[in-house]
Coordinates of C-alpha atoms in Angstrom, one line a residue:
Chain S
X1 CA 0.0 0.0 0.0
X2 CA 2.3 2.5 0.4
X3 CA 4.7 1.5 -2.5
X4 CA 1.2 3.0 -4.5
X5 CA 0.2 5.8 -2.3
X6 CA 4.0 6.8 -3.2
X7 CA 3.4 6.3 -7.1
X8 CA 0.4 8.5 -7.0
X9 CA 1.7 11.1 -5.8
X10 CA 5.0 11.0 -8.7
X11 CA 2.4 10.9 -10.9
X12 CA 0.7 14.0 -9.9
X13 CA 3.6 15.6 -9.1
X14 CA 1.8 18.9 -8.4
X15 CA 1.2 17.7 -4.6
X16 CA -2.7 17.5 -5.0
X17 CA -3.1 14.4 -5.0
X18 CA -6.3 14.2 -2.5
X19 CA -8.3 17.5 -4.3
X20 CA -7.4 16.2 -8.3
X21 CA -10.8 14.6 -8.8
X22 CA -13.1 17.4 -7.5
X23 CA -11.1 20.1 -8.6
X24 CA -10.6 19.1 -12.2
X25 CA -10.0 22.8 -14.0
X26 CA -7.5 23.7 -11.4
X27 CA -5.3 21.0 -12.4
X28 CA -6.1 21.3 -16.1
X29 CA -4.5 24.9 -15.7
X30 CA -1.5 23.8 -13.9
X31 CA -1.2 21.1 -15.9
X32 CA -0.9 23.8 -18.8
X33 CA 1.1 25.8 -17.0
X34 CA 3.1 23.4 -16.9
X35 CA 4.0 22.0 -20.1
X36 CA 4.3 25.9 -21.4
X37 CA 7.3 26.4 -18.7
X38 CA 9.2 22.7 -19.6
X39 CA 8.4 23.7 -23.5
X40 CA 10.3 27.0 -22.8
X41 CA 13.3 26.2 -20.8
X42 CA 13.6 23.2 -23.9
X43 CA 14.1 26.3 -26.2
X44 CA 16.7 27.4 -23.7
X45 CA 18.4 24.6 -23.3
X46 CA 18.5 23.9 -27.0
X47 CA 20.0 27.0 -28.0
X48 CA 22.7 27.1 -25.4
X49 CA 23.1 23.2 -26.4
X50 CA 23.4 23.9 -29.6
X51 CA 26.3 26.4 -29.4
X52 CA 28.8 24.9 -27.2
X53 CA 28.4 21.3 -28.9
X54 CA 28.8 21.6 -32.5
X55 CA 31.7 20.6 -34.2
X56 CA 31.8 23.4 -36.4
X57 CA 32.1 25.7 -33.0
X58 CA 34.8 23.2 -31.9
X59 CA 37.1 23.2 -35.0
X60 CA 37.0 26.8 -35.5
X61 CA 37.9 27.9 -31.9
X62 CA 40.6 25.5 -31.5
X63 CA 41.9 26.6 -35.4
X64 CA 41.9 29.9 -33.7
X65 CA 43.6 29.0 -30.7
X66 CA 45.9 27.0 -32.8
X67 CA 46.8 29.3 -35.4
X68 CA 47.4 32.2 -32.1
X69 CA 49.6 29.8 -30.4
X70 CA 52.0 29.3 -33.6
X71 CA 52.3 32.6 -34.0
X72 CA 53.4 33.3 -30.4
X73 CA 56.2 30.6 -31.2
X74 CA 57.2 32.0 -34.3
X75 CA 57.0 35.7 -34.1
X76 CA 58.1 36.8 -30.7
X77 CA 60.8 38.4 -29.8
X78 CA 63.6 35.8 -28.0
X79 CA 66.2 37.5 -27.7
X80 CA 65.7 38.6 -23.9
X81 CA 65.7 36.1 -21.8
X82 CA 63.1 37.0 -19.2
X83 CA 60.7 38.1 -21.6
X84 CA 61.3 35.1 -23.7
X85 CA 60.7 32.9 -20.4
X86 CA 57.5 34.7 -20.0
X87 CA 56.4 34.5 -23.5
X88 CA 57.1 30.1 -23.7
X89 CA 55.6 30.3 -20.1
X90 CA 52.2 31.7 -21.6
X91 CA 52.1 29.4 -24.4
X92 CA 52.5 26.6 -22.1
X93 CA 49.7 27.5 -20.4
X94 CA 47.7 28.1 -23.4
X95 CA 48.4 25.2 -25.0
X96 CA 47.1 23.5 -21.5
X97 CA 43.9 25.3 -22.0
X98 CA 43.6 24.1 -25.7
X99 CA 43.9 20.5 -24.5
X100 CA 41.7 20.8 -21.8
X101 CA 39.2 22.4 -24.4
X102 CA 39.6 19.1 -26.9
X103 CA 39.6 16.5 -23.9
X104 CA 36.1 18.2 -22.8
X105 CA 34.8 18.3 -26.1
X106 CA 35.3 14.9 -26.7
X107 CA 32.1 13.3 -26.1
X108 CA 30.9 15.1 -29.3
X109 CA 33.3 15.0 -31.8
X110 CA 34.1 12.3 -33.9
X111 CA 37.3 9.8 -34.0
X112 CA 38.5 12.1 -37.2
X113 CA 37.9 15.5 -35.7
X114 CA 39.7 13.9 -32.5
X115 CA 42.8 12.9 -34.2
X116 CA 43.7 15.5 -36.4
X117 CA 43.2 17.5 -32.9
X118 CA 45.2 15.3 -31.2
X119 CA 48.3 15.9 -34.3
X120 CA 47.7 19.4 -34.3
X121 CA 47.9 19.3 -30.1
X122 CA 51.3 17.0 -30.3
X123 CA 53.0 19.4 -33.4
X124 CA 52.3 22.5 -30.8
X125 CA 53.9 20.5 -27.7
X126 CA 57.1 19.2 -29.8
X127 CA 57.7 23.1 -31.1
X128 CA 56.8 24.8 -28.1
X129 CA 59.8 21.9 -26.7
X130 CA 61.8 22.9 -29.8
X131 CA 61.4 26.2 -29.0
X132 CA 62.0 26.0 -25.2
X133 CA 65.4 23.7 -26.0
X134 CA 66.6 26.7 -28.7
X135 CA 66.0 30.0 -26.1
X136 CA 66.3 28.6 -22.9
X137 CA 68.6 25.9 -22.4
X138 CA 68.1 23.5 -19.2
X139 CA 70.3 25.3 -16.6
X140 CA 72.5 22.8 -14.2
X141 CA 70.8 21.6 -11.3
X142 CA 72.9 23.8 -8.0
X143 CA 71.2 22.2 -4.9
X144 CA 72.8 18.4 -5.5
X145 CA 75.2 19.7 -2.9
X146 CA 73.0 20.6 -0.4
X147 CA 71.2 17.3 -0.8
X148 CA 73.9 15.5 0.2
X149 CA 74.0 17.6 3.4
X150 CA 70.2 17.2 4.2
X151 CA 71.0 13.2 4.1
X152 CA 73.2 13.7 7.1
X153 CA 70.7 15.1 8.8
X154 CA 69.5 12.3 10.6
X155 CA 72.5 11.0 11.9
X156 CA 73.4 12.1 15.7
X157 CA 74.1 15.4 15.0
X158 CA 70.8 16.2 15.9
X159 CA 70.7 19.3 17.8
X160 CA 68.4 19.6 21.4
X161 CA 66.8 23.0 20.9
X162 CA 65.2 24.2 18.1
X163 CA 67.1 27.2 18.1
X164 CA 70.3 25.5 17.6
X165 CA 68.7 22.6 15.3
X166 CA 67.7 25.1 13.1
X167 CA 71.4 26.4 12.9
X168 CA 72.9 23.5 11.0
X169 CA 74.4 24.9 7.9
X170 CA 72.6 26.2 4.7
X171 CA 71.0 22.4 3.5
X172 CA 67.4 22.6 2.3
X173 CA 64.8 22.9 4.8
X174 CA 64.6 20.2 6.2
X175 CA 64.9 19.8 10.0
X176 CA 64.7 23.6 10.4
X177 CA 61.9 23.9 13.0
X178 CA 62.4 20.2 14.1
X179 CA 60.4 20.7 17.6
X180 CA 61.5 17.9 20.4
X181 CA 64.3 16.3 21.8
X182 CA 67.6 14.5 20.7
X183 CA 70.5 13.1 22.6
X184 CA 70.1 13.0 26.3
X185 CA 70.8 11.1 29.0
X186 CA 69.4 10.5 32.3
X187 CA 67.8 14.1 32.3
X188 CA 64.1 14.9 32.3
X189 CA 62.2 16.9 30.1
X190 CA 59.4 18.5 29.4
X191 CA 57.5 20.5 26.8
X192 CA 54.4 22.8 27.4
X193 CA 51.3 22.2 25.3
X194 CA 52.0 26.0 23.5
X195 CA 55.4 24.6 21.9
X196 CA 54.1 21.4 20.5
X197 CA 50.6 22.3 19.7
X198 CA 50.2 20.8 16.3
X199 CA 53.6 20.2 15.5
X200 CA 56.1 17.4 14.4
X201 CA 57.7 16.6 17.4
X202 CA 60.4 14.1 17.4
X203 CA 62.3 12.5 20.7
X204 CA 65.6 10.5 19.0
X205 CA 68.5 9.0 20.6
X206 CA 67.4 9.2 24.8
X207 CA 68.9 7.0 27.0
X208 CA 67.0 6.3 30.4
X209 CA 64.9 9.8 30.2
X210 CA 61.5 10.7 31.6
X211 CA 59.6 12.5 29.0
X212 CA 56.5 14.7 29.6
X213 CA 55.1 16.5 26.7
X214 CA 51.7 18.0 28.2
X215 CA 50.0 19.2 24.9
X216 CA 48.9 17.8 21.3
X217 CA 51.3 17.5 18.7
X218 CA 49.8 17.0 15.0
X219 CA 52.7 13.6 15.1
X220 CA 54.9 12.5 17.1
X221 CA 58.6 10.2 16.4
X222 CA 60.1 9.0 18.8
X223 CA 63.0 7.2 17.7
X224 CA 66.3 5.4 19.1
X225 CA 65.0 5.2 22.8
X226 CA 66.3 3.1 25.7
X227 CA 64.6 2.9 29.1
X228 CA 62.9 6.1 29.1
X229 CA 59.2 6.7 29.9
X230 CA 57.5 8.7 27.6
X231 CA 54.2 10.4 28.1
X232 CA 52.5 12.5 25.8
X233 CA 49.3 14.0 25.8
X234 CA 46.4 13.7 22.6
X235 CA 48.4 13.5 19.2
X236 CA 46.1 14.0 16.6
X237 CA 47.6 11.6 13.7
X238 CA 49.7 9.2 14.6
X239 CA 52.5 8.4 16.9
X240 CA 55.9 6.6 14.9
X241 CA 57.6 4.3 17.3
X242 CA 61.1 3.1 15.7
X243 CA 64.1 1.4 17.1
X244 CA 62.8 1.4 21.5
X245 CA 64.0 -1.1 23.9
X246 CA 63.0 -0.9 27.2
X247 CA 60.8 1.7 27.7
X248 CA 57.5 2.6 28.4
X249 CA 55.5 5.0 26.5
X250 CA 51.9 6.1 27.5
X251 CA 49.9 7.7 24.2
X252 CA 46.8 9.1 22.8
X253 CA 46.9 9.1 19.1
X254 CA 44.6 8.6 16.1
X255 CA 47.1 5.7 14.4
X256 CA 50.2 4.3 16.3
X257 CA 53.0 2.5 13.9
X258 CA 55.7 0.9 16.1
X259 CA 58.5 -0.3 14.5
X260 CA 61.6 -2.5 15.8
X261 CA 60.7 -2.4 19.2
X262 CA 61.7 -5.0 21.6
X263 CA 60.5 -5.0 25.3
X264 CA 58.2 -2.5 26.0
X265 CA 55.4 -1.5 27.6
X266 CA 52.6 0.8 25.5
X267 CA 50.0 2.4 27.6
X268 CA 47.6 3.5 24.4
X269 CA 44.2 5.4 23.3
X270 CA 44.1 5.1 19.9
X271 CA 40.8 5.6 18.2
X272 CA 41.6 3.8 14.7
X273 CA 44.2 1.0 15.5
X274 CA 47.9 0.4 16.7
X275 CA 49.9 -1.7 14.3
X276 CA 53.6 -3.3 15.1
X277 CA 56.3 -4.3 12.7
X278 CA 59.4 -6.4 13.4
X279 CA 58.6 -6.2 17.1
X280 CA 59.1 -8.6 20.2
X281 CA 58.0 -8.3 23.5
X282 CA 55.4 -5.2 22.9
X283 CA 52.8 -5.0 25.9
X284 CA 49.4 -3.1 25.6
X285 CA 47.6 -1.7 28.0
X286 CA 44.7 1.2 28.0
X287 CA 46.2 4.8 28.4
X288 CA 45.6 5.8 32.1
X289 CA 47.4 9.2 32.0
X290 CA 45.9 12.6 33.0
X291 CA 47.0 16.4 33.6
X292 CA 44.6 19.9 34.3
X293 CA 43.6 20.3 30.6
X294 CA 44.0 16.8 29.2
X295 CA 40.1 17.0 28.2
X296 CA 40.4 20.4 26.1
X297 CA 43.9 18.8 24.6
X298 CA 41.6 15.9 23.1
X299 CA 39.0 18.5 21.5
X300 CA 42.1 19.7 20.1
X301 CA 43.6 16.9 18.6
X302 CA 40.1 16.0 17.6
X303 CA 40.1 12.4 19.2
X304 CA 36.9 11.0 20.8
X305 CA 38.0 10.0 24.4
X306 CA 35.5 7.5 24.2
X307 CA 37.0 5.2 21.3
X308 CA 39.9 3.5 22.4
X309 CA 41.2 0.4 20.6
X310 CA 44.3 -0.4 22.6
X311 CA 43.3 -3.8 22.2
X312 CA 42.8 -3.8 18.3
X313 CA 46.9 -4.6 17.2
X314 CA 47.8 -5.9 13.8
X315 CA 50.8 -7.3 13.6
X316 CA 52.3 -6.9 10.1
X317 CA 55.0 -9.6 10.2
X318 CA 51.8 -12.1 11.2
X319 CA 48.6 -12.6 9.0
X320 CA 47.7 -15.8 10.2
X321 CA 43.8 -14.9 10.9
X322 CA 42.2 -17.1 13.9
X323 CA 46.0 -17.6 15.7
X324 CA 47.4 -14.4 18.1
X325 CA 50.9 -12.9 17.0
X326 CA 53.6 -13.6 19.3
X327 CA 55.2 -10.8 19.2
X328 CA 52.8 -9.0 21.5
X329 CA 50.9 -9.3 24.5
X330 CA 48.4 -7.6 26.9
X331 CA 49.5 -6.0 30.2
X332 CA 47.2 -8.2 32.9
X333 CA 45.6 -5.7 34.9
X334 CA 47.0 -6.4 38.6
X335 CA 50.9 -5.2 36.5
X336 CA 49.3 -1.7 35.2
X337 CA 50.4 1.2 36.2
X338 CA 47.5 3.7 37.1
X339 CA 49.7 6.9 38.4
X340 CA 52.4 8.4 36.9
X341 CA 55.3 10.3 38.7
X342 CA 54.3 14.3 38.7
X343 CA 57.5 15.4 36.7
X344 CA 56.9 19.4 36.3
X345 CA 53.4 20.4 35.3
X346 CA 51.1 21.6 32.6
X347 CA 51.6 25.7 32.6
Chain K
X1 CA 31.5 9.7 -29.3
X2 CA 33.7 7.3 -27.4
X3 CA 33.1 4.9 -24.7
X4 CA 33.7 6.2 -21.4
X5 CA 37.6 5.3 -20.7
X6 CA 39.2 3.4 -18.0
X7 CA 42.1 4.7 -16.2
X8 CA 43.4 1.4 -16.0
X9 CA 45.2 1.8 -12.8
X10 CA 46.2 4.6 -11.0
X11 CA 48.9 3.8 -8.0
X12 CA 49.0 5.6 -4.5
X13 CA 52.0 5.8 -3.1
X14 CA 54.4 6.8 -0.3
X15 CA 55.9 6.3 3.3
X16 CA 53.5 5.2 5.9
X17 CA 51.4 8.2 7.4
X18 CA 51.5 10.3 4.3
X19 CA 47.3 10.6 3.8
X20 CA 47.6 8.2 0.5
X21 CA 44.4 6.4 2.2
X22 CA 43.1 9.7 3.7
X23 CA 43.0 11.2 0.0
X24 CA 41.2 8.2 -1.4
X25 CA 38.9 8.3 1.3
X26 CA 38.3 12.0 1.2
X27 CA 37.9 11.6 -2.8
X28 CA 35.2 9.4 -2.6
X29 CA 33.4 11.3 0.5
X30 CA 33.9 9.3 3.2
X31 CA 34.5 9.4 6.6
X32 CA 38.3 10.7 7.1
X33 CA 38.3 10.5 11.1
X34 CA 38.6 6.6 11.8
X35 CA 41.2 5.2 9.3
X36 CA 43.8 2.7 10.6
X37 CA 47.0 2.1 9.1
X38 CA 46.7 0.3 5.7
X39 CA 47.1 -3.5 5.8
X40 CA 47.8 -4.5 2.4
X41 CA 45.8 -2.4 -0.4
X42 CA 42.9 -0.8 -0.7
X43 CA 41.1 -1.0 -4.1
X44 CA 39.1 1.3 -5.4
X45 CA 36.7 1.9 -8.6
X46 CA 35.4 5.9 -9.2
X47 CA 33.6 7.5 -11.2
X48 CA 35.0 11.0 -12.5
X49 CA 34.4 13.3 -15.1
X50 CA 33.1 10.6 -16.8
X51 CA 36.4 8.4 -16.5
X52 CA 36.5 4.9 -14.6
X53 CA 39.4 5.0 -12.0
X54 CA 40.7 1.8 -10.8
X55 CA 43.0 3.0 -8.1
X56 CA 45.2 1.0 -5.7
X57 CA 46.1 2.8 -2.2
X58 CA 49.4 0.5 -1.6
X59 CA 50.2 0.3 2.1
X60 CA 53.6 2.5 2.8
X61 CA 55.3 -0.1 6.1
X62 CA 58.8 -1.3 4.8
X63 CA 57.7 -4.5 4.8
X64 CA 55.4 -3.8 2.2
X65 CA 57.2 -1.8 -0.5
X66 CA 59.4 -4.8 -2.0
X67 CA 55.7 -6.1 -3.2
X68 CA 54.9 -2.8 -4.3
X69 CA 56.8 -3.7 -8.0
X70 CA 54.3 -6.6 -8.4
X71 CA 51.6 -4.6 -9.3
X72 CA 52.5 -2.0 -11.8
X73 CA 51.2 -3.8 -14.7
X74 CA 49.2 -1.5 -16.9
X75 CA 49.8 1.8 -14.5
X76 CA 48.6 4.6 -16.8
X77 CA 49.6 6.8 -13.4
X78 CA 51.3 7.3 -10.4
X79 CA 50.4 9.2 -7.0
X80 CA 53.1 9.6 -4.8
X81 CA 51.3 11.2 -1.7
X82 CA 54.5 12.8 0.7
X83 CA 53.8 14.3 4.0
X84 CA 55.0 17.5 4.1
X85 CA 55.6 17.9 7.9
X86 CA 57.7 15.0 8.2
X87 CA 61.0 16.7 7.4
X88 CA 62.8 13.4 8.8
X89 CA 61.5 11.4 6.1
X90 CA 62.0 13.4 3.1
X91 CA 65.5 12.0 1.9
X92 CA 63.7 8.2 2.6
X93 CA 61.0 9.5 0.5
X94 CA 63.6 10.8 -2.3
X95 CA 65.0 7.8 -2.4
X96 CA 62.0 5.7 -2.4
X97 CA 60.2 8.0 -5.1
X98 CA 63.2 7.7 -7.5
X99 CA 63.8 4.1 -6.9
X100 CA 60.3 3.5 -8.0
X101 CA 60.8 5.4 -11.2
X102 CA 63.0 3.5 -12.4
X103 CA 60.7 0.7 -12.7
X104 CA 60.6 -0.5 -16.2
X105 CA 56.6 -1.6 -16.1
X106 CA 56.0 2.0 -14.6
X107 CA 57.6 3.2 -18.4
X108 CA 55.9 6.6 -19.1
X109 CA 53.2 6.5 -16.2
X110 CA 52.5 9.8 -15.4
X111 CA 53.2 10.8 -12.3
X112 CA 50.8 13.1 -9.5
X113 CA 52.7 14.5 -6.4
X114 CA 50.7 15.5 -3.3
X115 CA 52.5 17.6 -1.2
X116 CA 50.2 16.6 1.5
X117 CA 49.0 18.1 5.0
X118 CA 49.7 21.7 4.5
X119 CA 47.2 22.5 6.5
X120 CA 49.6 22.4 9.1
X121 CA 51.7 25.0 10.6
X122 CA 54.9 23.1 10.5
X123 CA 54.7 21.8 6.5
X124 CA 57.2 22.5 4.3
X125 CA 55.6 24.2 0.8
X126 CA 55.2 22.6 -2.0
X127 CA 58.0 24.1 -3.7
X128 CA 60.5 22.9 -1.4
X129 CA 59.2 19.4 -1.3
X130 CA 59.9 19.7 -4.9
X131 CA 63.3 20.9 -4.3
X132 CA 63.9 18.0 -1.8
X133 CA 62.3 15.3 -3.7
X134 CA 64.6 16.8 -6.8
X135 CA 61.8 16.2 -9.0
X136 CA 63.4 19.0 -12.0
X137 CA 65.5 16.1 -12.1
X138 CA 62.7 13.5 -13.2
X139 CA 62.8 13.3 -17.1
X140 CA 61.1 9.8 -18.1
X141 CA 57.8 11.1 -16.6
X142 CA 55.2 14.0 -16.8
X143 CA 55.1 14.8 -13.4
X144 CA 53.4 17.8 -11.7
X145 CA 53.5 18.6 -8.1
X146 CA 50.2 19.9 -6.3
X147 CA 50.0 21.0 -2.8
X148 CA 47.2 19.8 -0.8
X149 CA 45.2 18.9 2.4
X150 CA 43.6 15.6 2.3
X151 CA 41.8 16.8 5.8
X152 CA 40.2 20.1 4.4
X153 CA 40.1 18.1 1.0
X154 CA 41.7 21.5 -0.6
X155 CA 43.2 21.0 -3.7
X156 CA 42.7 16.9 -4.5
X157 CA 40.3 17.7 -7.6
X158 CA 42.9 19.7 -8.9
X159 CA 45.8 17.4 -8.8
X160 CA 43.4 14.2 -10.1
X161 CA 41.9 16.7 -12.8
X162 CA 45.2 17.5 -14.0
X163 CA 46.7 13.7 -13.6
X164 CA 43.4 12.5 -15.5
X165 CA 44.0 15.5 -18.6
X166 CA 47.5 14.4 -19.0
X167 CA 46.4 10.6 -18.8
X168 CA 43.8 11.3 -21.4
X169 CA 45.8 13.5 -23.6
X170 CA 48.3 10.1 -24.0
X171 CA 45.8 7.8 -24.2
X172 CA 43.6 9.4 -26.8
X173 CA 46.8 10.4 -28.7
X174 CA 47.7 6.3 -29.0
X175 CA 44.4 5.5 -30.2

């Protein structure tokens, strides 16, 4: 019954369904109405139809654009350099908007009209190459140098304070700005929420630190680490884990990635899932960290406090489905920690 | 009038946590907020401009990226999705970007860079991922490089309009 109350009414469309049968000229007029305003905007729509998609509109605007682009090539002036780099910089461009023109006018042309297009597009390309090769010869490339200093980067030369980290010689950006921590030992540290909020922060090369990091990085690295404890407050992508012995790290994090981690202990909220890779000995357990704030940080990062699958791990070096990977394990309660040592304090 | 093509394949690629899935996701209008990290592939079908995409989102863990080769067959492109705010990564990402241009099946894919995430305060631009990644030095390909937010979804349509034009423009040209 109501799949046909529902069909009536489509067929009325007019909404008056009930009232048709008594109020038969009303309907007659609409109806008329009706059919004069679809007959007109036909007319309309014809017209502008008819313009756009005719082949003979097609072939002479692109002849135009053709002929105007060939002229560009062979007329102008190349003996300045700029101007000449401006002048092959506009063709390029034109000769973009020409192709864009054929590949949307496609649907309507035939294979013929479409080939020859596609000649007359490639003969434009090869001299506006010809052209380019002639008046602007490719210049050498001058930062190969510098690349070879930006893959040194990583190596322990790592500076501790972004200040002096964003002193290390003239290499291409890279690691400017790198916010975080690098080479320390047995020292605590701490960042406030204002110099971390939605940054790349990246803790590399500690040796028995505690870490607090009261705020919500956009992701955080945290790489060559040995007995430290790391906590860190509601990262909003993920959280990169690489090369960590011995530690224990309490997160919040959209995605965690741990990589070639042996023998630690993850206290997590992570609201897609935590995966591992090459890893032995990894521990889960639910994220029981807190600090004045910790509930605005989370709105922040834009995590749902709610979702947390610490529990959800996928191994990547095991896709046996049915049997549990190895290579991780689940904290049993009575082991959790559930406070934290008060190392400095949220400003 | 022609059949509607098929983009045979188009590749997603890149280092773990560079948005490759978040992009395809965001693409196709879905939910962005509760992706895990990419087990395997993802494959996709869309519809666009009246085109047929078949795209593959590889998954970017090490372990993964030696079976990346085994599925280039057919590529007519290439997204290589960087994040922009991992300044550690980049020269991996160099690397990894020209290693994979040197595959033979990959032979005159064109290739899409997303200079992803620069909606955050900490990205690099997109001209000095280009610097990094050296791409004036990539010859065998068309390549373009398009700066984007796969979050805000600003800019994908006009990197996949512009991978799809020069796609088309080769593939109508063989025909």
């Amino acid at each position: 019954m109501a799949a046909l109350g529902v069909e009536v009414y489509v067929a009325n469309e007019d909404g008056e369904t009930n009232t048709a049968v008594n109020v038969p000229e009303s309907v007659l007029r609409r109806d008329q109405a009706r059919l004069e305003e679809a007959e007109r905007r036909r007319n309309v729509k014809e017209k502008q139809a008819v313009k756009e998609e005719k082949s003979d509109f097609f072939t002479s605007t692109f002849n135009a654009e053709k002929t105007a682009v060939e002229e560009m090539l062979s007329s102008s002036n190349y003996s300045d350099r700029d101007k000449a780099a401006k002048t092959l910089e506009e063709v390029t461009v034109r000769i973009q908007h020409l192709q864009k023109f054929l590949n949307d006018s496609i649907m309507f042309l035939t294979q013929y009209e479409i080939r020859q297009a596609q000649a007359s597009m490639q003969k434009l390309q090869s001299s506006l190459a010809e052209k380019r090769e002639a008046v602007l010869p490719k210049k050498k490339f001058a930062f190969r140098s510098r690349n070879a200093g930006a893959s040194k980067q990583p190596e322990p030369s790592q500076q501790t304070t972004d200040k002096s980290a964003s002193g290390v010689g003239g290499t291409v950006a890279v690691d400017v700005n790198q916010c975080g921590f690098s080479n320390a030992e047995n020292e605590v540290l701490i960042k406030q929420a204002e110099e971390i909020q939605q940054r790349d922060v990246l803790l590399s090369h500690l040796t028995n630190c505690k870490v607090r990091l009261y705020g919500c990085p956009s992701t955080l690295h945290i790489k060559n680490v040995r007995s430290c404890e790391i906590l860190c407050g509601p990262v909003s992508s993920s959280v990169f884990v690489d090369q960590c012995t011995g530690s224990t790290l309490v997160l919040s994090c959209q995605q965690l990635r741990t990589h070639n981690t042996t023998a630690t202990q993850i206290y997590v909220h992570v609201t897609s899932r935590a995966i591992i890779e090459d890893c032995l000995g990894v521990r889960f357990a639910p994220f029981t960290w807190t600090y004045p704030g910790i509930q605005d940080h989370y709105k922040v990062a834009g995590l749902d406090p709610d979702r947390n699958n610490w529990r959800d791990v996928d191994d990547f070096n095991w896709l046996a489905a049915g049997t549990p990977s190895p290579n991780w394990t689940v904290i049993p309660e009575t082991e959790r920690i559930c406070s934290w040592d008060s190392v400095g304090s949220p400003s | 009038m022609t059949d509607h093509p098929i983009i045979q394949a188009d590749r997603q690629n890149g280092l773990d946590n560079a948005g490759k899935t978040t992009i395809l996701k965001k693409f196709n209008g879905e939910d962005v907020s509760t992706i895990s990290p990419t087990l395997g592939f993802n494959i996709v079908t869309l519809e666009h401009r009246g085109f047929k995409l078949n795209i593959w989102d590889v998954g970017g863990q090490k372990s993964l990226r030696s079976y990346w080769r085994n599925y280039f067959e057919s590529t007519d492109g290439l997204v290589w999705v960087v994040d922009s705010a991992d300044r550690l990564r980049l020269e991996d990402c160099r690397k990894e970007l020209s290693t994979l241009l040197l595959e033979e099946r990959l032979a005159g894919a064109t290739l899409l860079v997303f200079a992803n995430k620069q909606d955050l305060p900490g990205s690099l631009s997109k001209d000095a991922i280009r610097e990094v990644l050296a791409l004036d030095d990539i010859k065998t390909h068309h390549w373009c490089i398009v700066g984007c937010s796969a979050v805000t979804g600003e800019n994908l349509l006009t990197g996949v309009d512009w991978l799809l034009d020069d796609i088309a423009a080769r593939i109508f040209t063989a025909d």
